[in-house]
Coordinates of C-alpha atoms and ligand atoms in Angstrom, one line a residue:
M9 CA 24.8 27.7 8.6
N10 CA 24.8 26.5 12.0
K11 CA 20.8 27.3 13.1
T12 CA 17.4 25.4 12.9
L13 CA 16.4 25.1 9.7
T14 CA 12.3 24.7 8.8
I15 CA 11.5 24.0 5.1
L16 CA 8.6 23.5 3.0
G17 CA 8.6 21.1 0.1
L18 CA 6.5 20.7 -2.9
E19 CA 6.3 18.3 -5.2
S20 CA 4.1 18.0 -8.7
S21 CA 6.8 17.0 -11.6
C22 CA 4.4 13.9 -12.0
D23 CA 1.2 12.3 -10.9
D24 CA 1.5 13.1 -7.4
T25 CA 0.7 16.3 -5.8
A26 CA 2.6 17.0 -2.7
A27 CA 3.8 19.4 0.3
A28 CA 6.0 18.4 3.3
I29 CA 7.7 20.2 6.1
V30 CA 11.4 18.7 7.1
R31 CA 13.1 20.4 10.1
M32 CA 17.0 20.0 10.6
R33 CA 18.4 21.1 14.0
P34 CA 22.5 21.3 14.1
G35 CA 23.5 18.1 15.1
H36 CA 20.2 16.3 14.8
A37 CA 19.3 14.1 12.0
P38 CA 16.6 15.6 9.8
E39 CA 13.0 15.2 10.9
I40 CA 10.0 15.0 8.8
L41 CA 7.1 17.2 10.4
S42 CA 4.2 16.1 8.1
S43 CA 4.3 15.0 4.3
V44 CA 0.9 15.3 2.4
V45 CA 0.8 13.3 -1.0
Y46 CA -2.4 13.2 -2.7
G47 CA -2.4 10.7 -6.0
Q48 CA -3.9 11.6 -9.3
E49 CA -4.5 7.4 -10.1
E50 CA -8.0 7.6 -10.6
L51 CA -8.0 10.4 -13.1
H52 CA -5.6 8.6 -15.3
T53 CA -6.5 5.3 -15.3
V54 CA -9.1 5.1 -18.1
F55 CA -6.5 6.8 -20.1
G56 CA -3.8 3.9 -19.6
G57 CA -1.4 6.4 -18.6
V58 CA -0.5 9.8 -17.2
V59 CA -2.5 12.6 -19.3
P60 CA -0.2 15.7 -18.8
E61 CA -2.8 18.2 -19.2
I62 CA -5.2 16.8 -16.3
A63 CA -2.2 16.4 -14.4
A64 CA -1.1 20.1 -14.6
R65 CA -4.8 20.9 -14.0
A66 CA -4.9 18.7 -10.6
H67 CA -1.8 20.3 -9.4
A68 CA -3.1 23.7 -9.6
E69 CA -6.1 22.8 -7.8
K70 CA -4.4 20.5 -5.1
L71 CA -1.3 22.1 -4.0
D72 CA -2.5 24.8 -2.1
I73 CA -4.5 22.3 -0.3
C74 CA -1.3 20.3 0.4
V75 CA 0.4 23.4 1.6
V76 CA -2.1 24.0 3.9
E77 CA -2.5 20.5 5.2
A78 CA 1.3 19.9 5.6
L79 CA 1.4 23.2 8.0
A80 CA -1.5 22.1 9.5
Q81 CA 0.1 18.7 10.3
A82 CA 3.6 19.9 11.4
G83 CA 2.4 22.9 13.7
V84 CA 3.8 25.4 11.9
D85 CA 2.8 28.4 10.2
L86 CA 4.3 30.2 7.4
R87 CA 6.4 32.4 9.8
G88 CA 8.2 29.5 11.3
L89 CA 9.7 28.7 8.3
D90 CA 13.1 29.5 6.6
A91 CA 12.5 28.7 3.2
I92 CA 10.9 26.7 0.2
A93 CA 11.9 24.6 -1.8
V94 CA 10.1 23.4 -4.9
T95 CA 10.7 20.7 -7.7
A96 CA 11.7 22.9 -10.9
G97 CA 12.5 20.0 -13.0
P98 CA 12.7 17.7 -15.0
G99 CA 9.0 16.4 -15.4
L100 CA 5.9 16.8 -17.0
I101 CA 6.0 20.7 -17.8
G102 CA 2.4 21.7 -17.1
G103 CA 3.0 20.0 -13.0
V104 CA 6.3 21.3 -12.9
M105 CA 5.2 25.0 -13.6
S106 CA 2.4 24.6 -11.3
G107 CA 4.6 23.9 -8.6
V108 CA 6.9 26.7 -9.3
M109 CA 4.3 29.2 -9.3
C110 CA 2.9 28.2 -6.1
A111 CA 6.0 28.5 -4.5
K112 CA 7.0 32.0 -6.2
G113 CA 3.6 33.2 -4.6
L114 CA 4.0 32.0 -0.9
A115 CA 8.2 33.1 -1.5
A116 CA 6.6 36.8 -2.7
G117 CA 4.0 36.8 -0.2
T118 CA 6.4 36.0 2.5
G119 CA 9.6 37.2 1.6
L120 CA 11.1 34.0 2.0
P121 CA 14.1 32.6 0.3
F122 CA 13.0 29.9 -2.4
I123 CA 15.0 27.0 -3.9
G124 CA 14.3 25.6 -7.3
V125 CA 15.5 21.6 -6.4
N126 CA 16.0 19.0 -8.7
H127 CA 13.6 16.0 -8.7
L128 CA 15.6 13.4 -9.0
A129 CA 18.2 15.2 -6.5
G130 CA 15.3 14.6 -4.3
H131 CA 15.1 10.6 -4.8
A132 CA 19.4 10.8 -4.8
L133 CA 19.3 12.3 -1.2
T134 CA 16.7 10.4 0.6
P135 CA 18.9 7.8 2.0
R136 CA 20.3 10.9 3.5
L137 CA 17.1 11.8 5.0
T138 CA 16.3 8.6 6.5
D139 CA 19.7 7.0 7.3
A140 CA 21.9 10.2 7.2
L141 CA 23.9 8.4 4.5
P142 CA 27.4 9.8 4.4
Y143 CA 28.7 10.8 0.9
P144 CA 29.6 9.3 -1.3
Y145 CA 27.5 6.3 -2.2
L146 CA 26.2 4.3 -5.2
M147 CA 22.5 4.9 -5.6
L148 CA 19.7 2.8 -7.9
L149 CA 17.3 5.3 -8.6
V150 CA 14.4 2.9 -10.1
S151 CA 10.8 4.1 -10.2
G152 CA 8.0 4.3 -12.9
G153 CA 9.8 7.4 -15.2
H154 CA 13.4 7.1 -14.1
C155 CA 16.5 4.3 -14.3
Q156 CA 20.1 5.2 -13.3
L157 CA 23.1 4.1 -11.5
I158 CA 24.7 7.2 -9.9
I159 CA 27.7 8.0 -7.9
V160 CA 26.3 10.4 -5.3
R161 CA 29.3 12.4 -3.9
G162 CA 27.5 15.6 -2.6
H163 CA 24.0 17.2 -3.3
D164 CA 24.9 18.7 -6.4
D165 CA 27.7 16.4 -7.4
F166 CA 26.7 13.3 -9.1
T167 CA 28.6 10.9 -11.7
R168 CA 25.9 8.8 -13.6
L169 CA 27.4 5.7 -14.6
G170 CA 24.6 4.0 -16.9
G171 CA 20.8 3.7 -17.0
T172 CA 18.2 3.0 -19.2
I173 CA 18.2 3.3 -22.7
D174 CA 14.2 3.0 -23.1
D175 CA 11.6 2.1 -20.7
A176 CA 11.6 2.5 -17.0
P177 CA 11.7 -0.6 -15.1
G178 CA 8.4 0.4 -13.6
E179 CA 7.2 1.6 -17.1
A180 CA 7.5 -2.1 -18.0
F181 CA 6.0 -3.6 -14.8
D182 CA 2.9 -1.5 -15.6
K183 CA 2.6 -2.5 -18.9
T184 CA 2.9 -5.8 -18.1
A185 CA 0.0 -5.5 -16.1
R186 CA -2.0 -4.3 -18.8
L187 CA -1.2 -6.7 -21.2
L188 CA -2.1 -9.5 -18.7
G189 CA -5.6 -7.5 -17.4
L190 CA -3.8 -6.6 -13.9
S191 CA -4.8 -3.7 -12.3
Q192 CA -2.2 -0.5 -12.3
P193 CA 0.2 0.6 -10.9
G194 CA 1.6 -2.7 -12.6
G195 CA 4.0 -3.3 -10.2
P196 CA 2.5 -4.5 -7.1
A197 CA 0.1 -6.5 -9.3
V198 CA 2.8 -8.3 -11.2
E199 CA 4.4 -8.9 -8.3
H200 CA 1.6 -10.4 -6.3
E201 CA 1.1 -12.9 -9.2
A202 CA 4.4 -13.5 -9.5
A203 CA 4.8 -15.1 -6.2
Q204 CA 2.7 -17.9 -7.1
G205 CA 4.5 -18.5 -10.5
D206 CA 7.3 -20.6 -12.2
A207 CA 10.3 -18.0 -13.2
N208 CA 12.0 -20.5 -15.4
R209 CA 8.7 -21.9 -17.7
F210 CA 9.4 -18.8 -20.1
G211 CA 12.7 -17.8 -21.0
F212 CA 12.5 -14.0 -21.3
P213 CA 15.9 -12.7 -22.5
R214 CA 18.2 -10.5 -20.2
P215 CA 18.9 -7.3 -22.2
L216 CA 22.3 -5.9 -23.1
L217 CA 23.8 -8.2 -20.3
D218 CA 26.0 -9.4 -23.2
R219 CA 27.4 -5.7 -23.5
P220 CA 29.8 -4.4 -21.2
G221 CA 28.7 -1.3 -19.1
C222 CA 25.7 -0.3 -17.1
D223 CA 23.2 0.7 -19.2
M224 CA 19.9 -0.9 -19.7
S225 CA 16.7 -1.8 -21.6
F226 CA 13.6 -2.9 -20.8
S227 CA 11.3 -2.4 -23.8
G228 CA 12.5 -5.7 -25.5
L229 CA 11.5 -7.5 -22.3
K230 CA 7.9 -6.4 -22.9
T231 CA 7.8 -7.1 -26.3
A232 CA 8.9 -10.8 -25.2
L233 CA 6.3 -10.9 -22.7
L234 CA 3.6 -10.0 -25.5
R235 CA 5.0 -12.9 -27.3
A236 CA 5.2 -15.5 -24.9
R237 CA 1.3 -14.4 -23.8
D238 CA 0.0 -14.5 -27.0
Q239 CA 1.7 -17.9 -28.2
V240 CA 0.0 -19.3 -24.6
M241 CA -3.5 -18.1 -26.0
D242 CA -3.3 -19.2 -29.5
E243 CA -2.6 -23.1 -27.8
R244 CA -4.8 -22.8 -25.0
G245 CA -7.5 -20.3 -26.3
G246 CA -7.0 -18.2 -23.3
L247 CA -4.5 -17.5 -20.0
R248 CA -5.2 -19.5 -17.1
H249 CA -4.1 -18.1 -13.8
K250 CA -1.2 -20.5 -13.9
D251 CA -0.2 -19.1 -17.2
R252 CA -0.7 -15.5 -15.9
A253 CA 1.5 -16.1 -12.6
D254 CA 4.5 -18.3 -14.7
L255 CA 4.6 -14.8 -17.3
C256 CA 4.5 -12.5 -14.2
A257 CA 7.1 -14.6 -12.3
G258 CA 9.3 -14.8 -15.6
F259 CA 9.6 -11.5 -16.3
Q260 CA 10.1 -10.0 -12.8
A261 CA 12.6 -12.6 -12.9
A262 CA 14.4 -10.9 -16.3
V263 CA 14.2 -7.2 -14.3
T264 CA 15.6 -8.7 -11.2
D265 CA 18.6 -10.4 -13.0
V266 CA 19.5 -7.4 -15.0
L267 CA 19.1 -4.7 -12.8
A268 CA 21.5 -6.7 -10.3
E269 CA 23.6 -7.5 -12.9
K270 CA 24.0 -3.8 -14.2
T271 CA 24.4 -2.7 -10.0
R272 CA 27.1 -5.2 -9.7
R273 CA 29.4 -3.6 -12.5
A274 CA 28.3 -0.4 -11.1
L275 CA 28.9 -1.0 -7.7
A276 CA 32.6 -2.8 -8.9
L277 CA 33.2 0.9 -10.7
Y278 CA 32.2 3.0 -7.3
L279 CA 34.4 0.6 -5.2
D280 CA 37.8 1.4 -7.3
E281 CA 37.4 4.9 -5.8
N282 CA 37.9 3.3 -2.4
P283 CA 35.5 5.3 -0.9
P284 CA 35.9 4.9 3.0
A285 CA 32.1 3.5 4.2
P286 CA 30.9 1.8 0.7
N287 CA 27.2 2.1 0.4
L288 CA 24.5 0.9 -1.9
A289 CA 21.3 2.7 -1.7
V290 CA 18.3 2.6 -3.6
A291 CA 15.2 4.7 -4.1
G292 CA 12.3 5.0 -6.1
G293 CA 8.7 2.7 -6.5
V294 CA 10.3 -0.2 -8.1
A295 CA 12.5 -0.5 -5.0
A296 CA 9.4 -1.7 -3.3
N297 CA 9.6 -4.8 -5.0
T298 CA 11.1 -7.7 -2.4
A299 CA 12.7 -9.8 -5.0
I300 CA 14.2 -6.7 -6.9
R301 CA 15.6 -5.2 -3.2
A302 CA 16.7 -9.2 -2.3
G303 CA 18.8 -9.1 -5.5
L304 CA 20.2 -6.2 -4.8
E305 CA 20.8 -6.8 -1.2
S306 CA 23.0 -9.6 -1.9
V307 CA 24.8 -8.0 -4.5
A308 CA 25.7 -5.3 -1.9
R309 CA 26.3 -8.2 0.6
D310 CA 28.7 -10.2 -2.1
M311 CA 30.8 -6.7 -2.5
N312 CA 31.3 -6.2 1.2
A313 CA 29.0 -2.7 0.4
G314 CA 26.4 -1.4 3.0
F315 CA 22.8 -1.4 1.8
T316 CA 20.1 1.3 2.3
A317 CA 16.5 1.3 0.9
P318 CA 14.2 4.3 2.2
P319 CA 10.9 3.1 3.4
L320 CA 8.3 2.7 0.9
A321 CA 6.4 6.2 1.2
L322 CA 9.8 7.6 0.7
C323 CA 11.0 5.7 -2.3
T324 CA 7.5 7.1 -4.4
D325 CA 7.3 10.5 -5.2
N326 CA 7.0 12.7 -2.1
A327 CA 7.7 16.3 -1.3
A328 CA 10.2 15.7 1.7
M329 CA 12.7 14.7 -0.3
I330 CA 12.6 17.7 -2.2
A331 CA 12.4 19.9 1.4
Y332 CA 15.6 18.1 2.2
V333 CA 17.2 18.8 -0.7
G334 CA 16.3 22.2 -0.3
I335 CA 17.8 22.4 3.3
E336 CA 21.2 21.3 1.8
K337 CA 21.3 23.8 -0.8
L338 CA 20.0 26.6 1.6
K339 CA 23.2 25.6 3.8
A340 CA 25.5 25.5 0.9
G341 CA 23.7 29.3 0.3
Q342 CA 22.1 28.3 -3.1
V343 CA 18.7 29.9 -3.5
D344 CA 16.7 31.0 -6.4
D345 CA 15.2 34.3 -7.3
M346 CA 11.5 35.0 -9.7
T347 CA 13.4 34.2 -12.7
L348 CA 13.5 30.1 -11.7
A349 CA 12.1 28.3 -14.6
A350 CA 10.6 25.0 -14.9
R351 CA 12.5 22.5 -16.6
P352 CA 11.4 19.8 -18.3
R353 CA 14.6 18.1 -18.6
W354 CA 17.7 18.6 -16.0
P355 CA 20.3 15.6 -16.1
L356 CA 21.6 15.3 -12.4
D357 CA 25.0 14.3 -14.1
L358 CA 26.2 17.3 -16.1
H359 CA 29.2 15.9 -17.6
S360 CA 27.7 12.7 -19.0
P361 CA 25.9 12.4 -22.6
A362 CA 22.5 12.6 -22.3
M363 CA 20.3 9.3 -21.9
L364 CA 17.7 8.0 -24.9
G365 CA 14.4 8.0 -24.5
S366 CA 11.0 9.8 -22.7
G367 CA 8.5 7.6 -21.6
K368 CA 4.8 8.1 -20.7
K369 CA 5.9 9.7 -17.4
G370 CA 8.0 12.5 -18.7
A371 CA 11.6 12.7 -19.5
K372 CA 14.6 10.1 -18.0
A373 CA 17.8 12.6 -18.0
Ligands
KG4_416 O1 8.8 6.4 -7.7 P1 7.2 6.1 -8.4 O2 6.1 6.3 -6.8 O3 6.9 7.3 -9.0 C1 7.7 7.5 -10.3 O4 7.8 6.9 -11.3 O5 8.2 8.8 -10.3 O6 7.0 4.8 -8.9 C2 5.8 3.9 -9.3 C3 6.3 3.0 -10.1 C4 4.8 2.3 -10.9 O7 5.3 2.1 -12.3 C5 4.7 1.3 -9.9 O8 4.7 0.1 -10.8 C6 6.5 0.6 -9.7 O9 6.7 1.9 -9.3 N1 6.0 -0.1 -8.5 C7 6.5 -1.6 -8.5 C8 6.3 -2.2 -7.5 N2 5.4 -0.7 -6.6 C9 5.4 0.2 -7.3 N3 7.4 -2.1 -9.1 C10 7.9 -3.2 -8.7 N4 7.1 -3.8 -7.7 C11 6.7 -3.2 -6.9 N5 6.2 -3.8 -6.0
ZN417 ZN1 10.0 10.6 -8.9

């Protein structure tokens, strides 16, 4: 399809309501004309995690506002669009349904084609949106709800090499913050504390590093942190600032080591295939962590692979990534019709067995 394509994307699979317009002109890099994200953090904070029913209602209330803002910021009206792309899974089903219903309504009203997009494909293809990364590349997708190492060969061709068997790393950061009385989301708060801490004071485990393969586990780390915290509290009658910083630094170092070593193994498997331009890319909120990013970058450097990390706003949930996958699907002639259903689970790699685990932010596979 050799023409300019302008696509509206919608995202509502977890706790961010988002709409974006992305345009692709033949021979040019994709252009994000607008990207509107309404977070729901304050709605869920008191409950200590995302409440699916509250999330779904908030999405239903905000989606149309997001669409109007995204169109206005892009200076495009509905007639200027070529298609509507929407996250159709995986995620919290009420939120996904809100988005799919909104997209169907817009498609029915305008006659535009509409395209159901896998949320994980959105993250996985982000380095193509931001850096025009050629296929195939190795992706570490690491967020509050997901943790997977995948070879991305095409917009619907993925090979999963490994992933978490329990918590996602972002979830572990959030739980760590809660255990230490830090603010949510936990990742930035723990990273901030860790910067002043001694990573060697507490000997936290490196789960599953003694086993072959690329699967990971983070729930044991959280238990180890709880034990270490309680021991300090018993001995000293409370947590000093230094204790908290040392606990955060030790935890972050353990997560970094696990992610780096498992990524090293996955990179070796991917490099065995002799890709023409070997590249490691990261996406997801946890990729914002400077220590983790540095650990991954040094793995790529050691193994002579390129390293791509999209800007933070496009690492976390957004609709530009959904619009972008919509463009690739539209070019491949893959459009949906009104029978499209929201899917709570939708693995990227249809050939590997499903992963265990489904955390507070929904299904991981
Ligand atoms: O991709 P994202 O916005 O949402 C999904 O989970 O899909 O990721 C949010 C997660 C949260 O768990 C948050 O604590 C974590 O990413 N995060 C971080 C950092 N910034 C955000 N984790 C570690 N270090 C950070 N600097
Ligand atoms: Zn996500």
